[in-house]
Short mmCIF file of C-alpha atoms and ligand atoms in Angstrom, two decimals:
data_model
loop_
_atom_site.label_atom_id
_atom_site.label_comp_id
_atom_site.label_asym_id
_atom_site.label_seq_id
_atom_site.Cartn_x
_atom_site.Cartn_y
_atom_site.Cartn_z
CA UNK G 1 64.73 87.50 125.49
CA UNK G 2 64.23 83.86 126.33
CA UNK G 3 64.52 84.75 130.00
CA UNK G 4 61.81 87.41 129.78
CA UNK G 5 59.38 84.71 128.70
CA UNK G 6 59.99 82.79 131.87
CA UNK G 7 61.99 79.77 132.77
CA UNK G 8 61.54 76.62 130.80
CA UNK G 9 60.12 78.40 127.77
CA UNK G 10 61.76 77.22 124.59
CA UNK G 11 61.83 79.79 121.84
CA UNK G 12 63.14 77.36 119.24
CA UNK G 13 59.93 77.66 117.29
CA UNK G 14 59.78 81.37 117.15
CA UNK G 15 58.39 81.88 113.59
CA UNK G 16 61.21 84.13 112.39
CA UNK G 17 63.78 81.69 113.70
CA UNK G 18 61.92 78.80 112.15
CA UNK G 19 61.89 80.53 108.77
CA UNK G 20 65.60 81.18 109.04
CA UNK G 21 66.32 77.55 109.95
CA UNK G 22 64.25 76.38 107.01
CA UNK G 23 66.05 78.76 104.67
CA UNK G 24 69.42 77.49 105.84
CA UNK G 25 68.27 73.91 105.39
CA UNK G 26 67.11 74.72 101.85
CA UNK G 27 70.47 76.32 101.11
CA UNK G 28 72.24 73.23 102.48
CA UNK G 29 70.13 70.91 100.28
CA UNK G 30 70.75 73.02 97.18
CA UNK G 31 74.44 73.24 97.98
CA UNK G 32 74.73 69.46 98.14
CA UNK G 33 73.08 69.23 94.72
CA UNK G 34 75.21 72.05 93.29
CA UNK G 35 78.35 70.27 94.46
CA UNK G 36 77.34 67.06 92.68
CA UNK G 37 76.29 69.00 89.58
CA UNK G 38 79.63 70.82 89.45
CA UNK G 39 78.03 74.21 89.87
CA UNK G 40 80.48 75.54 92.43
CA UNK G 41 82.89 78.07 91.02
CA UNK G 42 85.77 80.15 92.23
CA UNK G 43 86.91 83.67 91.50
CA UNK G 44 90.58 84.52 91.74
CA UNK G 45 91.78 87.76 93.26
CA UNK G 46 95.33 88.83 92.39
CA UNK G 47 97.96 89.82 94.91
CA UNK G 48 100.95 92.05 94.13
CA UNK G 49 104.26 92.77 95.81
CA UNK G 50 104.92 96.26 97.17
CA UNK G 51 108.60 95.79 96.41
CA UNK G 52 108.30 95.89 92.64
CA UNK G 53 104.57 96.04 91.99
CA UNK G 54 104.66 92.61 90.40
CA UNK G 55 101.98 89.96 90.47
CA UNK G 56 102.77 87.26 93.05
CA UNK G 57 99.68 85.08 93.22
CA UNK G 58 95.93 84.73 93.63
CA UNK G 59 93.40 84.03 96.35
CA UNK G 60 90.60 81.62 95.47
CA UNK G 61 87.14 82.76 96.59
CA UNK G 62 84.13 80.49 96.32
CA UNK G 63 81.26 81.53 94.03
CA UNK G 64 77.81 79.96 93.70
CA UNK G 65 74.78 81.09 91.74
CA UNK G 66 71.66 79.70 93.42
CA UNK G 67 68.68 80.09 91.13
CA UNK G 68 70.42 82.91 89.32
CA UNK G 69 71.35 84.75 92.53
CA UNK G 70 74.89 84.78 93.92
CA UNK G 71 75.02 83.39 97.46
CA UNK G 72 77.24 85.47 99.80
CA UNK G 73 80.31 83.32 100.54
CA UNK G 74 80.18 83.84 104.34
CA UNK G 75 76.56 82.53 104.44
CA UNK G 76 77.41 79.64 102.18
CA UNK G 77 80.46 78.70 104.24
CA UNK G 78 78.53 78.94 107.53
CA UNK G 79 75.79 76.63 106.21
CA UNK G 80 78.37 74.22 104.81
CA UNK G 81 80.13 74.14 108.19
CA UNK G 82 76.86 73.43 110.02
CA UNK G 83 76.16 70.28 108.04
CA UNK G 84 79.65 69.07 107.26
CA UNK G 85 79.46 69.79 103.51
CA UNK G 86 82.41 72.12 103.96
CA UNK G 87 84.78 69.15 103.74
CA UNK G 88 83.70 68.09 100.24
CA UNK G 89 83.22 71.70 99.17
CA UNK G 90 86.70 72.52 100.42
CA UNK G 91 88.40 69.79 98.36
CA UNK G 92 86.42 70.93 95.32
CA UNK G 93 87.79 74.46 95.81
CA UNK G 94 91.37 73.16 96.14
CA UNK G 95 90.89 71.15 92.96
CA UNK G 96 89.50 74.12 91.00
CA UNK G 97 92.20 76.47 92.29
CA UNK G 98 95.04 74.09 91.41
CA UNK G 99 93.52 73.19 88.03
CA UNK G 100 93.42 76.90 87.19
CA UNK G 101 97.08 77.36 88.13
CA UNK G 102 98.00 74.28 86.08
CA UNK G 103 96.24 75.72 83.00
CA UNK G 104 98.00 79.05 83.39
CA UNK G 105 101.40 77.37 83.71
CA UNK G 106 100.63 75.24 80.65
CA UNK G 107 99.77 78.44 78.76
CA UNK G 108 103.28 79.72 79.49
CA UNK G 109 102.11 82.25 82.08
CA UNK G 110 103.50 82.86 85.58
CA UNK G 111 100.49 82.69 87.91
CA UNK G 112 102.50 82.49 91.13
CA UNK G 113 100.80 80.93 94.14
CA UNK G 114 97.17 80.36 94.99
CA UNK G 115 95.74 80.87 98.47
CA UNK G 116 92.74 78.82 99.57
CA UNK G 117 90.60 79.74 102.59
CA UNK G 118 89.88 76.84 104.93
CA UNK G 119 87.53 76.27 107.86
CA UNK G 120 88.38 74.57 111.15
CA UNK G 121 86.43 71.41 110.29
CA UNK G 122 88.58 70.87 107.20
CA UNK G 123 91.77 71.08 109.25
CA UNK G 124 90.40 68.49 111.68
CA UNK G 125 90.09 65.79 109.02
CA UNK G 126 92.72 63.11 109.69
CA UNK G 127 93.65 62.91 106.05
CA UNK G 128 93.56 66.63 105.25
CA UNK G 129 97.29 67.03 104.60
CA UNK G 130 97.46 63.80 102.59
CA UNK G 131 94.52 64.80 100.42
CA UNK G 132 95.85 68.29 99.78
CA UNK G 133 99.25 66.85 98.82
CA UNK G 134 97.39 64.38 96.60
CA UNK G 135 95.65 67.23 94.77
CA UNK G 136 98.97 69.03 94.25
CA UNK G 137 100.30 65.80 92.84
CA UNK G 138 97.27 65.31 90.61
CA UNK G 139 97.94 68.69 89.01
CA UNK G 140 101.71 68.25 88.98
CA UNK G 141 102.35 71.33 91.12
CA UNK G 142 104.89 71.80 93.93
CA UNK G 143 103.62 72.52 97.49
CA UNK G 144 105.02 76.07 97.27
CA UNK G 145 102.21 76.80 94.79
CA UNK G 146 99.72 76.59 97.60
CA UNK G 147 98.89 78.82 100.51
CA UNK G 148 96.27 78.15 103.18
CA UNK G 149 94.35 81.01 104.79
CA UNK G 150 92.82 80.52 108.22
CA UNK G 151 91.04 83.13 110.31
CA UNK G 152 91.79 83.86 113.92
CA UNK G 153 88.48 82.17 114.74
CA UNK G 154 89.90 78.89 113.55
CA UNK G 155 92.66 79.20 116.13
CA UNK G 156 90.23 80.21 118.88
CA UNK G 157 87.20 77.96 118.30
CA UNK G 158 89.23 75.05 117.12
CA UNK G 159 92.33 76.00 119.03
CA UNK G 160 93.23 72.44 119.80
CA UNK G 161 96.40 70.47 119.25
CA UNK G 162 94.91 68.79 116.21
CA UNK G 163 94.76 72.05 114.29
CA UNK G 164 98.18 73.21 115.46
CA UNK G 165 99.54 69.86 114.30
CA UNK G 166 97.88 70.10 110.88
CA UNK G 167 99.17 73.63 110.29
CA UNK G 168 102.67 72.56 111.28
CA UNK G 169 102.49 69.57 108.92
CA UNK G 170 101.36 71.77 106.01
CA UNK G 171 104.25 74.13 106.62
CA UNK G 172 106.72 71.28 106.94
CA UNK G 173 105.65 70.23 103.43
CA UNK G 174 106.29 73.73 102.10
CA UNK G 175 102.69 74.96 102.02
CA UNK G 176 102.49 78.50 103.37
CA UNK G 177 99.92 79.41 106.03
CA UNK G 178 98.41 82.89 106.45
CA UNK G 179 96.33 84.30 109.26
CA UNK G 180 93.36 86.00 107.58
CA UNK G 181 91.42 89.06 108.79
CA UNK G 182 94.11 89.60 111.39
CA UNK G 183 93.17 91.99 114.17
CA UNK G 184 89.42 91.39 114.10
CA UNK G 185 89.26 88.35 116.34
CA UNK G 186 90.83 87.87 119.71
CA UNK G 187 93.94 85.98 118.80
CA UNK G 188 96.67 86.83 121.25
CA UNK G 189 100.39 86.78 120.91
CA UNK G 190 100.24 83.41 122.63
CA UNK G 191 98.23 82.08 119.70
CA UNK G 192 100.87 83.29 117.27
CA UNK G 193 103.41 81.34 119.24
CA UNK G 194 101.31 78.20 119.40
CA UNK G 195 100.21 78.36 115.77
CA UNK G 196 103.22 79.61 113.85
CA UNK G 197 102.24 81.05 110.45
CA UNK G 198 104.08 82.59 107.52
CA UNK G 199 101.99 85.65 106.98
CA UNK G 200 99.50 88.03 108.61
CA UNK G 201 96.71 89.54 106.53
CA UNK G 202 95.74 92.97 107.82
CA UNK G 203 91.94 93.04 107.88
CA UNK G 204 90.13 95.23 105.38
CA UNK G 205 88.40 97.17 108.16
CA UNK G 206 91.73 98.69 109.25
CA UNK G 207 92.86 99.43 105.72
CA UNK G 208 89.53 101.05 104.83
CA UNK G 209 89.88 103.98 107.20
CA UNK G 210 93.64 104.39 107.19
CA UNK G 211 93.40 107.98 105.93
CA UNK G 212 90.54 109.13 108.18
CA UNK G 213 91.14 107.26 111.42
CA UNK G 214 94.55 107.72 113.01
CA UNK G 215 93.90 104.67 115.18
CA UNK G 216 93.54 102.46 112.14
CA UNK G 217 96.77 103.77 110.70
CA UNK G 218 98.52 102.95 113.98
CA UNK G 219 96.96 99.48 114.18
CA UNK G 220 97.93 98.71 110.60
CA UNK G 221 101.49 99.84 111.20
CA UNK G 222 101.62 97.77 114.40
CA UNK G 223 100.41 94.60 112.66
CA UNK G 224 103.02 95.03 109.90
CA UNK G 225 105.76 95.57 112.51
CA UNK G 226 104.54 92.60 114.54
CA UNK G 227 104.64 90.37 111.47
CA UNK G 228 108.17 91.42 110.60
CA UNK G 229 109.44 91.13 114.20
CA UNK G 230 108.25 87.54 114.26
CA UNK G 231 109.79 86.71 110.90
CA UNK G 232 106.47 86.76 109.04
CA UNK G 233 105.24 88.74 106.06
CA UNK G 234 102.29 91.13 105.93
CA UNK G 235 99.52 91.33 103.33
CA UNK G 236 97.01 94.17 103.24
CA UNK G 237 93.54 93.23 102.02
CA UNK G 238 90.89 95.61 100.69
CA UNK G 239 93.28 98.14 99.18
CA UNK G 240 90.97 100.40 97.16
CA UNK G 241 92.79 103.73 96.80
CA UNK G 242 96.19 105.00 95.81
CA UNK G 243 96.41 106.81 99.17
CA UNK G 244 95.94 103.52 101.03
CA UNK G 245 98.47 101.83 98.75
CA UNK G 246 101.08 104.51 99.37
CA UNK G 247 100.58 104.47 103.14
CA UNK G 248 101.00 100.69 103.23
CA UNK G 249 104.05 100.89 101.00
CA UNK G 250 105.63 103.43 103.36
CA UNK G 251 104.94 101.11 106.29
CA UNK G 252 106.85 98.32 104.60
CA UNK G 253 103.86 96.07 103.95
CA UNK G 254 104.87 93.17 101.70
CA UNK G 255 101.82 92.40 99.55
CA UNK G 256 98.65 94.15 98.44
CA UNK G 257 95.24 92.83 97.51
CA UNK G 258 92.15 94.86 96.73
CA UNK G 259 89.97 96.45 94.11
CA UNK G 260 92.74 98.95 93.28
CA UNK G 261 94.78 96.08 91.87
CA UNK G 262 91.88 93.92 90.71
CA UNK G 263 88.53 92.55 91.77
CA UNK G 264 88.17 88.79 92.13
CA UNK G 265 88.19 87.53 88.52
CA UNK G 266 86.21 84.70 86.97
CA UNK G 267 88.51 81.81 85.98
CA UNK G 268 88.18 82.53 82.28
CA UNK G 269 89.55 86.07 82.73
CA UNK G 270 92.66 85.21 84.67
CA UNK G 271 94.93 84.45 81.69
CA UNK G 272 94.08 87.78 80.06
CA UNK G 273 94.77 89.52 83.37
CA UNK G 274 98.26 88.00 83.56
CA UNK G 275 99.00 88.83 79.92
CA UNK G 276 97.98 92.46 80.31
CA UNK G 277 99.39 93.00 83.77
CA UNK G 278 100.78 96.53 84.19
CA UNK G 279 100.00 97.35 87.81
CA UNK G 280 102.97 99.60 88.58
CA UNK G 281 102.10 101.92 85.68
CA UNK G 282 98.46 102.03 86.73
CA UNK G 283 99.42 102.88 90.26
CA UNK G 284 101.74 105.67 89.15
CA UNK G 285 99.00 107.37 87.17
CA UNK G 286 96.59 106.77 90.03
CA UNK G 287 93.85 105.54 87.75
CA UNK G 288 91.50 103.04 89.36
CA UNK G 289 92.43 99.53 88.35
CA UNK G 290 89.06 97.97 89.07
CA UNK G 291 88.02 95.52 86.41
CA UNK G 292 84.47 94.55 85.55
P1 C2E F 301 88.42 86.86 102.94
O1 C2E F 301 89.14 85.57 102.84
O2 C2E F 301 88.98 87.87 103.87
O3 C2E F 301 88.33 87.40 101.45
C1 C2E F 301 88.33 88.75 101.10
C2 C2E F 301 86.93 89.24 100.78
O4 C2E F 301 86.98 90.65 100.54
C3 C2E F 301 86.33 88.64 99.51
O5 C2E F 301 84.90 88.62 99.69
C4 C2E F 301 86.71 89.68 98.45
O6 C2E F 301 85.85 89.65 97.32
C5 C2E F 301 86.56 90.95 99.23
N1 C2E F 301 87.45 92.01 98.74
C6 C2E F 301 88.66 91.91 98.18
N2 C2E F 301 89.19 93.12 97.91
C7 C2E F 301 88.29 94.03 98.29
C8 C2E F 301 88.26 95.47 98.28
O7 C2E F 301 89.18 96.15 97.84
N3 C2E F 301 87.14 96.06 98.80
C9 C2E F 301 86.10 95.35 99.28
N4 C2E F 301 85.05 96.02 99.74
N5 C2E F 301 86.10 93.99 99.33
C10 C2E F 301 87.18 93.34 98.84
P2 C2E F 301 84.06 87.31 99.41
O8 C2E F 301 84.53 86.63 98.18
O9 C2E F 301 82.63 87.72 99.49
O10 C2E F 301 84.41 86.38 100.63
C11 C2E F 301 84.08 86.75 101.93
C12 C2E F 301 84.67 85.79 102.95
O11 C2E F 301 84.09 84.49 102.78
C13 C2E F 301 86.17 85.56 102.77
O12 C2E F 301 86.88 86.62 103.38
C14 C2E F 301 86.34 84.23 103.48
O13 C2E F 301 86.38 84.40 104.87
C15 C2E F 301 85.06 83.52 103.12
N6 C2E F 301 85.34 82.65 101.95
C16 C2E F 301 85.32 82.97 100.63
N7 C2E F 301 85.65 81.89 99.87
C17 C2E F 301 85.90 80.88 100.74
C18 C2E F 301 86.28 79.51 100.59
O14 C2E F 301 86.52 79.00 99.49
N8 C2E F 301 86.42 78.77 101.74
C19 C2E F 301 86.20 79.30 102.98
N9 C2E F 301 86.36 78.51 104.06
N10 C2E F 301 85.86 80.59 103.16
C20 C2E F 301 85.69 81.37 102.06
MG1 MG F 302 91.08 85.03 102.70
MG1 MG F 303 90.83 88.27 104.45
MG1 MG F 304 88.26 89.62 105.19
#
């Protein structure tokens, strides 16, 4: 489009683009304020084991109400990455996630692990590993409590030695690393070798059409097999139906996450979830397990 307007024409001030830039800047400003005002929240989505149907842990997902409207996490994260706020936001999310686990343990519950999604810029901070270990220490939790989720994009865009080094250091300390949305980016087998991880998360887009699209069933099976051949585990995300659950179980997938088991829960609902957990029974009767 820029070319059609002739060489040397800058379309930076295209009105639509300008409006979008201004909107993103406004979001960034509000986000900085929200961070200081402690208005950033997380929801926690449970994960279960296919082996025995038991609860194994949670994934922390950022939540922010901006003027009464929830901001979509991918937009919020993109804006935060553009202006560097992601670093402070990221530590806030670690702190909230670990504080939640601490409270659950103190209440005599068994919350398992918590997985936190991280962006490339966070992994490039010199003191990232030290600060994360410091937060574990602050909450009196062992490193095995924590899992880090990175997307393939992190390996590609930021596929430098610095990130490989950080991931290796996290793992050496006993923090598990998962490759999120696996199969949607262009990570190659070479990347898996260069960035060793503990777990592959089969992207929701494959799981969604398992029953209708034979290709997706084959891709899902292949990712699970790949994970196991390389000594890793496989998690399926976006499991919404009993049919999907059973297919994944037959393929030997290790863990399940999705609305069938539970939606991401506000922090205050997590203890009740753990107390009332009866996933295997719910799955046997095939009744939808979605919670409000
Ligand atoms: P993700 O890490 O792959 O997280 C899974 C997303 O799928 C979440 O959306 C979750 O609410 C949604 N989901 C889970 N189960 C189901 C299901 O059965 N069906 C459907 N339709 N959706 C399901 P959410 O919370 O909107 O987050 C979207 C993405 O934003 C995340 O994808 C992650 O990439 C990013 N994100 C979220 N929180 C954080 C964060 O704290 N830090 C960073 N860096 N990224 C985050
Ligand atoms: Mg994730
Ligand atoms: Mg994911
Ligand atoms: Mg995803």
